[in-house]
Tab-separated table of C-alpha atoms in Angstrom:
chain	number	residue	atom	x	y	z
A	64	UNK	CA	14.528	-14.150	-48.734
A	65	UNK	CA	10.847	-13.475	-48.644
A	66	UNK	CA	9.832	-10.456	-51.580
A	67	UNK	CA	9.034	-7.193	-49.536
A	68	UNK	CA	6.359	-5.324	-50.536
A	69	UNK	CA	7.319	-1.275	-50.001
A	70	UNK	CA	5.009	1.617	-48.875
A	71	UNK	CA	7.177	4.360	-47.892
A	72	UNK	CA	10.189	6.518	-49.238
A	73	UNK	CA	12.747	4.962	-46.633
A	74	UNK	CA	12.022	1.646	-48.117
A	75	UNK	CA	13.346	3.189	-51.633
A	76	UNK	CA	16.660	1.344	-52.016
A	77	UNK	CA	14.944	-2.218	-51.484
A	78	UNK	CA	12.246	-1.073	-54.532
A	79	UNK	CA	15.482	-0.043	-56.112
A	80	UNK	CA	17.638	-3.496	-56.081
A	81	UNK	CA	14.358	-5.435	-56.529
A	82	UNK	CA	13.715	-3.488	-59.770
A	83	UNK	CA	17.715	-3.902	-60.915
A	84	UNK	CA	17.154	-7.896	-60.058
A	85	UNK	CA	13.624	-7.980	-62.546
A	86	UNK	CA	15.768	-6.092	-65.382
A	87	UNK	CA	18.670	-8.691	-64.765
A	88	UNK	CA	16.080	-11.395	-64.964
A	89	UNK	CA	14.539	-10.310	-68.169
A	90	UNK	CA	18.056	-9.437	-69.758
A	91	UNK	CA	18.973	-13.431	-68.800
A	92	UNK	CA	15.961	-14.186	-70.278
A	93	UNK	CA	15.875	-12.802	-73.859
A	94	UNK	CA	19.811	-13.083	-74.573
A	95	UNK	CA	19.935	-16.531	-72.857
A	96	UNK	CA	23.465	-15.333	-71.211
A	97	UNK	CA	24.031	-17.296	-67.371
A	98	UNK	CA	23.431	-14.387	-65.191
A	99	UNK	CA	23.087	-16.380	-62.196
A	100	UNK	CA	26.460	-14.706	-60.454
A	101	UNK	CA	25.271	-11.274	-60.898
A	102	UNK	CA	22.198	-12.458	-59.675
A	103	UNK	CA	23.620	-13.966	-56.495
A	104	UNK	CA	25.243	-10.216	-55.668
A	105	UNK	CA	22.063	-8.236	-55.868
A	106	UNK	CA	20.141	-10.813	-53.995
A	107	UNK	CA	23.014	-10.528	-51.543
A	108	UNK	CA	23.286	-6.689	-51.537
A	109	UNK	CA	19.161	-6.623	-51.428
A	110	UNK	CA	19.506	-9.075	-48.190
A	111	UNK	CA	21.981	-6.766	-46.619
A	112	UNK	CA	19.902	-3.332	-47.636
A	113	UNK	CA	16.985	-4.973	-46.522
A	114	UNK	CA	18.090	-6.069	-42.609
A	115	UNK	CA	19.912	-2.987	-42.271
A	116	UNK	CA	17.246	-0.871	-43.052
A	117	UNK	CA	14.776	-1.891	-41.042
A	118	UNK	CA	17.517	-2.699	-37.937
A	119	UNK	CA	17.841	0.952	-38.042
A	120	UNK	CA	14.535	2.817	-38.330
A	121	UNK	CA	13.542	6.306	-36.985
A	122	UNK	CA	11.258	6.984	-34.489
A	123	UNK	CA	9.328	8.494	-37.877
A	124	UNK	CA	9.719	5.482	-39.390
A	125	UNK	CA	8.039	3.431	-37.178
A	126	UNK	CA	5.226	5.848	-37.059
A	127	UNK	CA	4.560	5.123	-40.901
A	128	UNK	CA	4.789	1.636	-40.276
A	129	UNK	CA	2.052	1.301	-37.548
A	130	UNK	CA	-0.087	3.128	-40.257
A	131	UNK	CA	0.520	0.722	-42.913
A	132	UNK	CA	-3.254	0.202	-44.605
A	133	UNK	CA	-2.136	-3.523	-45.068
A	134	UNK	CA	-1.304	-4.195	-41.024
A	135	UNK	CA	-2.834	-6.457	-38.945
A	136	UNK	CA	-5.983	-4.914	-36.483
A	137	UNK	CA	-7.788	-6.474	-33.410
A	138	UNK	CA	-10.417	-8.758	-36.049
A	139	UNK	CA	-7.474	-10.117	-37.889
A	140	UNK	CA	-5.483	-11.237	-34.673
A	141	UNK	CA	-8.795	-12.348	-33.045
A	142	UNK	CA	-9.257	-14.829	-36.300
A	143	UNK	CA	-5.967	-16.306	-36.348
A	144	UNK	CA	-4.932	-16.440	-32.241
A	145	UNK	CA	-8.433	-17.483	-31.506
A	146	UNK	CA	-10.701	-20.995	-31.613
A	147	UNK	CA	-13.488	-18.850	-31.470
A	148	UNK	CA	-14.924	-15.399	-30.842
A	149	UNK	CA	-18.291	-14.486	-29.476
A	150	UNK	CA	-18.745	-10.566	-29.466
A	151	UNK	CA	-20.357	-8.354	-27.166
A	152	UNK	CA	-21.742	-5.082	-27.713
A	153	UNK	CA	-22.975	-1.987	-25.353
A	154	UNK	CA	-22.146	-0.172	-22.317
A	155	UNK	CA	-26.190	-0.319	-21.416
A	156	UNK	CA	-25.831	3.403	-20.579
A	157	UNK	CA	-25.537	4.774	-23.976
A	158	UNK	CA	-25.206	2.619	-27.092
A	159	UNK	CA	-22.116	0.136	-29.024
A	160	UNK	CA	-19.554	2.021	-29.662
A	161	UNK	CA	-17.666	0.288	-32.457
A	162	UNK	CA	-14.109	1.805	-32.079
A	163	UNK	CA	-13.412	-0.884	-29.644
A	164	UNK	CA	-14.998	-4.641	-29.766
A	165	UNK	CA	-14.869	-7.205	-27.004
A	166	UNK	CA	-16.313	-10.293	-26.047
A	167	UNK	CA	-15.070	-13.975	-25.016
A	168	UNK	CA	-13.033	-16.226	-27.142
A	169	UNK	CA	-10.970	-19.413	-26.365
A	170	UNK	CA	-7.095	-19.612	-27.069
A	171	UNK	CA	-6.117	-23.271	-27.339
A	172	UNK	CA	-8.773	-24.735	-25.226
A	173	UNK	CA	-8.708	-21.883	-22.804
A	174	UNK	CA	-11.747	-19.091	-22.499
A	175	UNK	CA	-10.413	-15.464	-22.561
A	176	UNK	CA	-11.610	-11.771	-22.506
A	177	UNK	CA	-10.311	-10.319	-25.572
A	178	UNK	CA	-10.472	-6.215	-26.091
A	179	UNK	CA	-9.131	-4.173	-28.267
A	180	UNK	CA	-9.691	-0.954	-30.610
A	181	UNK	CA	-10.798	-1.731	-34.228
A	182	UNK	CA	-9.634	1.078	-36.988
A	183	UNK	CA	-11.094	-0.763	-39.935
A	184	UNK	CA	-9.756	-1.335	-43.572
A	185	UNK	CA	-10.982	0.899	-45.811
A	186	UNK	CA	-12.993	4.499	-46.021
A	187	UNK	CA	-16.395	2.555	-44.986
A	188	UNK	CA	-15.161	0.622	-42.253
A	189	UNK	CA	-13.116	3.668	-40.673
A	190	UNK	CA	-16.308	5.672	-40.684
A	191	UNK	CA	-17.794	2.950	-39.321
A	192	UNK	CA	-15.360	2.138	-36.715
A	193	UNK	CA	-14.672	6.048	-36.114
A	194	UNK	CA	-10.893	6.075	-36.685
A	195	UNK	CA	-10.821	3.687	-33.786
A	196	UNK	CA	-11.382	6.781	-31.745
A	197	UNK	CA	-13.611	5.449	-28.808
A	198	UNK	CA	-15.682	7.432	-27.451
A	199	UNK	CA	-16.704	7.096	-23.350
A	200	UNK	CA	-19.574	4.384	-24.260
A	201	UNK	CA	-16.453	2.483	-25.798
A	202	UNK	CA	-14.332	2.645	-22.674
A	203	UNK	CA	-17.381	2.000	-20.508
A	204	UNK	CA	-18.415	-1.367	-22.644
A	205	UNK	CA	-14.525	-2.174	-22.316
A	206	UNK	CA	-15.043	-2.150	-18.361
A	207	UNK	CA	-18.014	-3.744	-18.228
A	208	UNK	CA	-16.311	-6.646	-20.257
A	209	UNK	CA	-13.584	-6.815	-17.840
A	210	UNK	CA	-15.467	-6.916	-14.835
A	211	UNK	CA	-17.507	-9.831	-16.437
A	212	UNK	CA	-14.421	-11.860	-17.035
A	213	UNK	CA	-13.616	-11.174	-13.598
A	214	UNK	CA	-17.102	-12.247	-12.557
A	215	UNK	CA	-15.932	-15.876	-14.581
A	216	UNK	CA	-12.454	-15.796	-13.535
A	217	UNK	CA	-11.170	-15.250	-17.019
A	218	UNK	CA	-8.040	-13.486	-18.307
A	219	UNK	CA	-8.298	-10.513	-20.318
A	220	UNK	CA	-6.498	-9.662	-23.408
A	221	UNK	CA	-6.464	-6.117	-24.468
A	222	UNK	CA	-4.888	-5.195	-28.302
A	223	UNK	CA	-4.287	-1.237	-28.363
A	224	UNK	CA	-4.139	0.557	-31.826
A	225	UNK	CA	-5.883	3.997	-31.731
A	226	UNK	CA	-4.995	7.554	-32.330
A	227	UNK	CA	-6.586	8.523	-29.238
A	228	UNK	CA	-10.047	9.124	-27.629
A	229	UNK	CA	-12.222	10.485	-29.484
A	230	UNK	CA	-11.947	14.465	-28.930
A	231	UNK	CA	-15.273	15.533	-30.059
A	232	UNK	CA	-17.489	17.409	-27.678
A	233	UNK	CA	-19.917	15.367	-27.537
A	234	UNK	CA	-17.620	12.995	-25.983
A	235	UNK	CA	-16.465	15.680	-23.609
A	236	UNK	CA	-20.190	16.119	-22.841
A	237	UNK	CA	-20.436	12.426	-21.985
A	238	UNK	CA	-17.418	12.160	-19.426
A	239	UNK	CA	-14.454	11.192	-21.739
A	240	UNK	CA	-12.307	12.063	-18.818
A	241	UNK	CA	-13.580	10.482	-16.416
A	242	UNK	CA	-14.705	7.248	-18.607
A	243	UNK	CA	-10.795	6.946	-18.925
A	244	UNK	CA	-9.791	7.608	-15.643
A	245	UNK	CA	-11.960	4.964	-14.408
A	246	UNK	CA	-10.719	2.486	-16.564
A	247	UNK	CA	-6.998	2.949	-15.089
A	248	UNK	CA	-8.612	2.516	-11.477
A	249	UNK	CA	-10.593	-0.607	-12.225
A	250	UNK	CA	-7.843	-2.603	-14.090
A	251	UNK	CA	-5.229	-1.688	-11.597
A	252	UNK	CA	-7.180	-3.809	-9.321
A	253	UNK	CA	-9.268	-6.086	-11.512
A	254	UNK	CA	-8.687	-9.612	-9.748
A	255	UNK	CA	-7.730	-11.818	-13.366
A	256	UNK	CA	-4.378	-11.384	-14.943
A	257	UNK	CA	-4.347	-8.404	-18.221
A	258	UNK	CA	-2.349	-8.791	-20.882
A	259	UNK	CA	-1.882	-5.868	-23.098
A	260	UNK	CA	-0.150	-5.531	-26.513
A	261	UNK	CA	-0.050	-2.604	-28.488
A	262	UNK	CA	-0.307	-3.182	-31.769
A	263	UNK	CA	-0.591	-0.710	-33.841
A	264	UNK	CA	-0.680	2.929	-32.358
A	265	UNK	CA	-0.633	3.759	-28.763
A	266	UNK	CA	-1.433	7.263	-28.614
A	267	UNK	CA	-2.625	9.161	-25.166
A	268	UNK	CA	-5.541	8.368	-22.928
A	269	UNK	CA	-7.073	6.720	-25.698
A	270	UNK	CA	-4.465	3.630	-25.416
A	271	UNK	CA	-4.240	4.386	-21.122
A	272	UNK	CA	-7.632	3.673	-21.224
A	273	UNK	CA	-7.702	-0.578	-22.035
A	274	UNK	CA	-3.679	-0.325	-21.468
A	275	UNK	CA	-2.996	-1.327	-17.883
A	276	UNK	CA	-1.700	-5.159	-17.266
A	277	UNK	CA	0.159	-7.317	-15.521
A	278	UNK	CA	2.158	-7.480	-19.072
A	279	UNK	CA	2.363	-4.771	-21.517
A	280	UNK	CA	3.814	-5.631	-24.968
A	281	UNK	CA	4.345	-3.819	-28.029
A	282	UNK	CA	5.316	-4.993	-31.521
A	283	UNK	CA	9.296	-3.722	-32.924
A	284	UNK	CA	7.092	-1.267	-35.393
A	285	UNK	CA	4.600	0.628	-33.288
A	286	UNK	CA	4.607	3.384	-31.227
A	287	UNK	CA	3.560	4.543	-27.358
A	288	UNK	CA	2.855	8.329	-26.447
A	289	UNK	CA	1.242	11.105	-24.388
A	290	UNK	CA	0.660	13.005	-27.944
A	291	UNK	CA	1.179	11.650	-31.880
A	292	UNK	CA	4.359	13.610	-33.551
A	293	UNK	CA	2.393	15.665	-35.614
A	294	UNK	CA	0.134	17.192	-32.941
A	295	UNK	CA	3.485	17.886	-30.896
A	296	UNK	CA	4.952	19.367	-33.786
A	297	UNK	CA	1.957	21.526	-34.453
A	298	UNK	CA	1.994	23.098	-30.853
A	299	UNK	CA	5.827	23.396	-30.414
A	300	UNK	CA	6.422	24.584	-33.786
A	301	UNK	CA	3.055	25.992	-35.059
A	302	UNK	CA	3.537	23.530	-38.231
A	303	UNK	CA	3.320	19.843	-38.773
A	304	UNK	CA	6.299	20.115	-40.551
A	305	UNK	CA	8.776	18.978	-37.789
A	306	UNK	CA	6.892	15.691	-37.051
A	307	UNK	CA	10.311	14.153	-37.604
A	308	UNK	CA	11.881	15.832	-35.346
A	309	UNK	CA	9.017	15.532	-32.808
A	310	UNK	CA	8.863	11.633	-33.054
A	311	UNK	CA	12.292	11.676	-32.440
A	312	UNK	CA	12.157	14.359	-29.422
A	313	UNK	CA	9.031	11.491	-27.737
A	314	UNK	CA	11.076	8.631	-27.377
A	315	UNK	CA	8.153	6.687	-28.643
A	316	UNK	CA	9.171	3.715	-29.940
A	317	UNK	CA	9.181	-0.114	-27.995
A	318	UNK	CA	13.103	0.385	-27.891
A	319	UNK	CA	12.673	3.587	-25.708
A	320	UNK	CA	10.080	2.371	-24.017
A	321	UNK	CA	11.002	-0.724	-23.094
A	322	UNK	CA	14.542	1.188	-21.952
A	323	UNK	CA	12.399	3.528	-19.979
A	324	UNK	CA	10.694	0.364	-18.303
A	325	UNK	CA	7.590	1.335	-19.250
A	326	UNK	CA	6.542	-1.820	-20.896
A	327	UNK	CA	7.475	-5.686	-20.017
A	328	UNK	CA	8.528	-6.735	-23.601
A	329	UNK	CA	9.025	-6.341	-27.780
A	330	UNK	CA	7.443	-8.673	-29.932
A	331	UNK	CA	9.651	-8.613	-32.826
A	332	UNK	CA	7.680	-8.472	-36.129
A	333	UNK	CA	8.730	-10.308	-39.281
A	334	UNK	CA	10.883	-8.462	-41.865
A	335	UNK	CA	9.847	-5.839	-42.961
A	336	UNK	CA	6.790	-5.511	-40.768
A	337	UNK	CA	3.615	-7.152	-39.397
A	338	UNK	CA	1.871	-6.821	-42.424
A	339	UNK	CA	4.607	-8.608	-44.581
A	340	UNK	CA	3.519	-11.861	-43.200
A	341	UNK	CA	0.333	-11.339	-40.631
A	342	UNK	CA	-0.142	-15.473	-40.113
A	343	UNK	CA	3.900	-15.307	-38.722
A	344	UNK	CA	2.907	-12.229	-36.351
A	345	UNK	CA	0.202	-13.902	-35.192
A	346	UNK	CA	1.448	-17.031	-34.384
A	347	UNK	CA	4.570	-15.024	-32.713
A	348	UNK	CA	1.634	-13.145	-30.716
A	349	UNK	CA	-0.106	-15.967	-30.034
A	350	UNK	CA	3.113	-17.879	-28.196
A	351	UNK	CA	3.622	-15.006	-26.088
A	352	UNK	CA	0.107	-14.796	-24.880
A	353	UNK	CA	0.390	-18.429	-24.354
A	354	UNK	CA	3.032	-18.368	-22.177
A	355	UNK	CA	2.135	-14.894	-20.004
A	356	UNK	CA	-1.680	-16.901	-19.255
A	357	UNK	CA	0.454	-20.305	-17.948
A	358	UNK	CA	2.771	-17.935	-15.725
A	359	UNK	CA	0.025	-15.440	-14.168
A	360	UNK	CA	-2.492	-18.135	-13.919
A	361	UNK	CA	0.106	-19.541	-10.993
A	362	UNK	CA	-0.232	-16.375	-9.076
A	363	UNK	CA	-2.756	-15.815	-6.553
A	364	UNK	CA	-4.741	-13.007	-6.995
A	365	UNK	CA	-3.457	-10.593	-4.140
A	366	UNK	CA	0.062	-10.956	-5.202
A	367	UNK	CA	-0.667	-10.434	-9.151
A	368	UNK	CA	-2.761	-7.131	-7.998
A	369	UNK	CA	0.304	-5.878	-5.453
A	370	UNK	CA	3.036	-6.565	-8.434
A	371	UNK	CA	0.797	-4.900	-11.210
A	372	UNK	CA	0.055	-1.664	-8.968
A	373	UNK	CA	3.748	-1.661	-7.512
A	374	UNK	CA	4.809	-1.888	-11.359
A	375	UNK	CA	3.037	0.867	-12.134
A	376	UNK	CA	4.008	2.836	-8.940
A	377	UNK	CA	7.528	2.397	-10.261
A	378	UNK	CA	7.258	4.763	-13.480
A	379	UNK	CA	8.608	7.804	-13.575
A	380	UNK	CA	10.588	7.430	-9.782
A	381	UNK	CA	13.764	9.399	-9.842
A	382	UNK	CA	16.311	8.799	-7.029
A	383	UNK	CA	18.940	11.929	-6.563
């Protein structure tokens, strides 16, 4: 099996058997002694650990793992799903905001809108990039991309990984709101199919607001939610302490979600995470895209509208 890099304290029995199998290794080494059958065990045992653990993650868990530093954001899908990538900036109202970058790219052959918020790697580029917190100029430049692919006829693809809109006041000042709520009315009737994949965090308006599509996607290890766990903790229990608890309480992950209906699909990640082997999770990404564009494609436009807004008509209905 591939060597798993680990991040977090639930990951602590695979640093554990990797470290027992370097000892045996050295041990075999110096004294020359066949160790292969004790070998075989702990590579066994660290195959086991290793499946089991991540078969059986907490909602809490999967929060850290959207987080990872090393995972996979909008640029680095854009560079290996795409042929090319021509980037557009503004909302010519205001200025670029650079939480979320757009602009037309070809997948295979075929010319696409692709969207999606951009966190950024390091202190620099997340000061830069504003957390990937858009602010209204972002969500305005996001519509005015879509409506130009509609103007060309061209799918859009929108990548969700924010921590929500930015909650500044000067965003508040500048419509945040209603920048948002816009959004959800124009893609619910944009006349090109949306897909949508979150791929990192979904969190609130801020992942509503590019997050409506005839298919909505997340990865195994991300999350989707009204509020993050520690904000919920902090106004349920006055302390971010419970975050646990709270991300357990949201039903966040893509296996409650995808019970719920509330998305079309999980796009299992390899082991141990997207950002254990990003050229794998792209590729996976890429076939699914691949095949949502041939199937919507075949749908004319007034029945892919009517099915999107009677999807998301559907949420939430109880029946007594």
């Amino acid at each position: 099996m591939q060597q798993i890099k680990t991040s977090f304290d639930f990951e602590k029995p695979i640093a554990d058997l990797v470290q027992q199998i370097e000892k045996v290794k050295q041990v075999a080494e110096k004294t020359k002694v066949d160790m292969s059958a004790t070998l075989d065990e702990l590579d066994g045992k660290l195959d086991e650990t290793t499946q089991n653990l991540y078969k059986n993650l907490t909602g809490w868990n999967k929060v850290q793992m959207s987080r990872h530093p090393d995972r996979p954001q909008t640029l680095d899908y854009i560079s290996m799903i795409c042929d090319d990538f021509i980037e557009l900036h503004g909302d010519r109202t205001v200025k670029d905001d650079k939480a979320i970058i757009g602009g037309f790219a070809t997948i295979n052959g075929q010319t696409v809108m692709v969207i999606g918020h951009q966190k950024g790697k390091n202190t620099k580029e997340r000061q830069f990039r504003n957390f990937g917190m858009a602010n209204p100029e972002g969500y305005r430049k996001a519509l005015r991309l879509m409506r130009l692919a509609e103007k060309f006829n061209k799918p859009v693809i929108s990548f969700i990984d924010t921590m929500g809109a930015y909650p500044g006041l000067e965003a508040e000042e500048r419509g945040q709101g209603e920048a948002i709520a816009r959004n959800l009315l124009e893609m619910s009737v944009l006349r090109v199919p949306i897909i949508c994949v979150v791929v990192g965090e979904g969190a609130s308006g801020g992942a509503l607001g590019i997050g409506i599509g005839d298919r909505v996607y997340m990865l195994e290890h991300t999350w989707y939610s009204v509020i993050s766990p520690e904000s919920c903790s902090s106004i349920l229990w006055r302390s971010w302490d419970f975050k646990e608890k709270a991300a357990e309480c949201l039903k966040l992950t893509s296996d409650d979600m995808f019970g719920n209906k509330l998305i079309d699909g999980i796009i299992p990640e390899p082991l141990g995470g997207a950002h254990q082997d990003p050229e794998l999770m792209g590729q996976t990404l890429k076939d699914y895209i691949l095949k949502d564009l041939a199937s919507l494609s075949k749908l004319k436009t007034d029945k892919l509208i009517e099915q999107r807004i009677d999807k998301f008509c559907a949420m939430g209905v109880v029946n007594e």
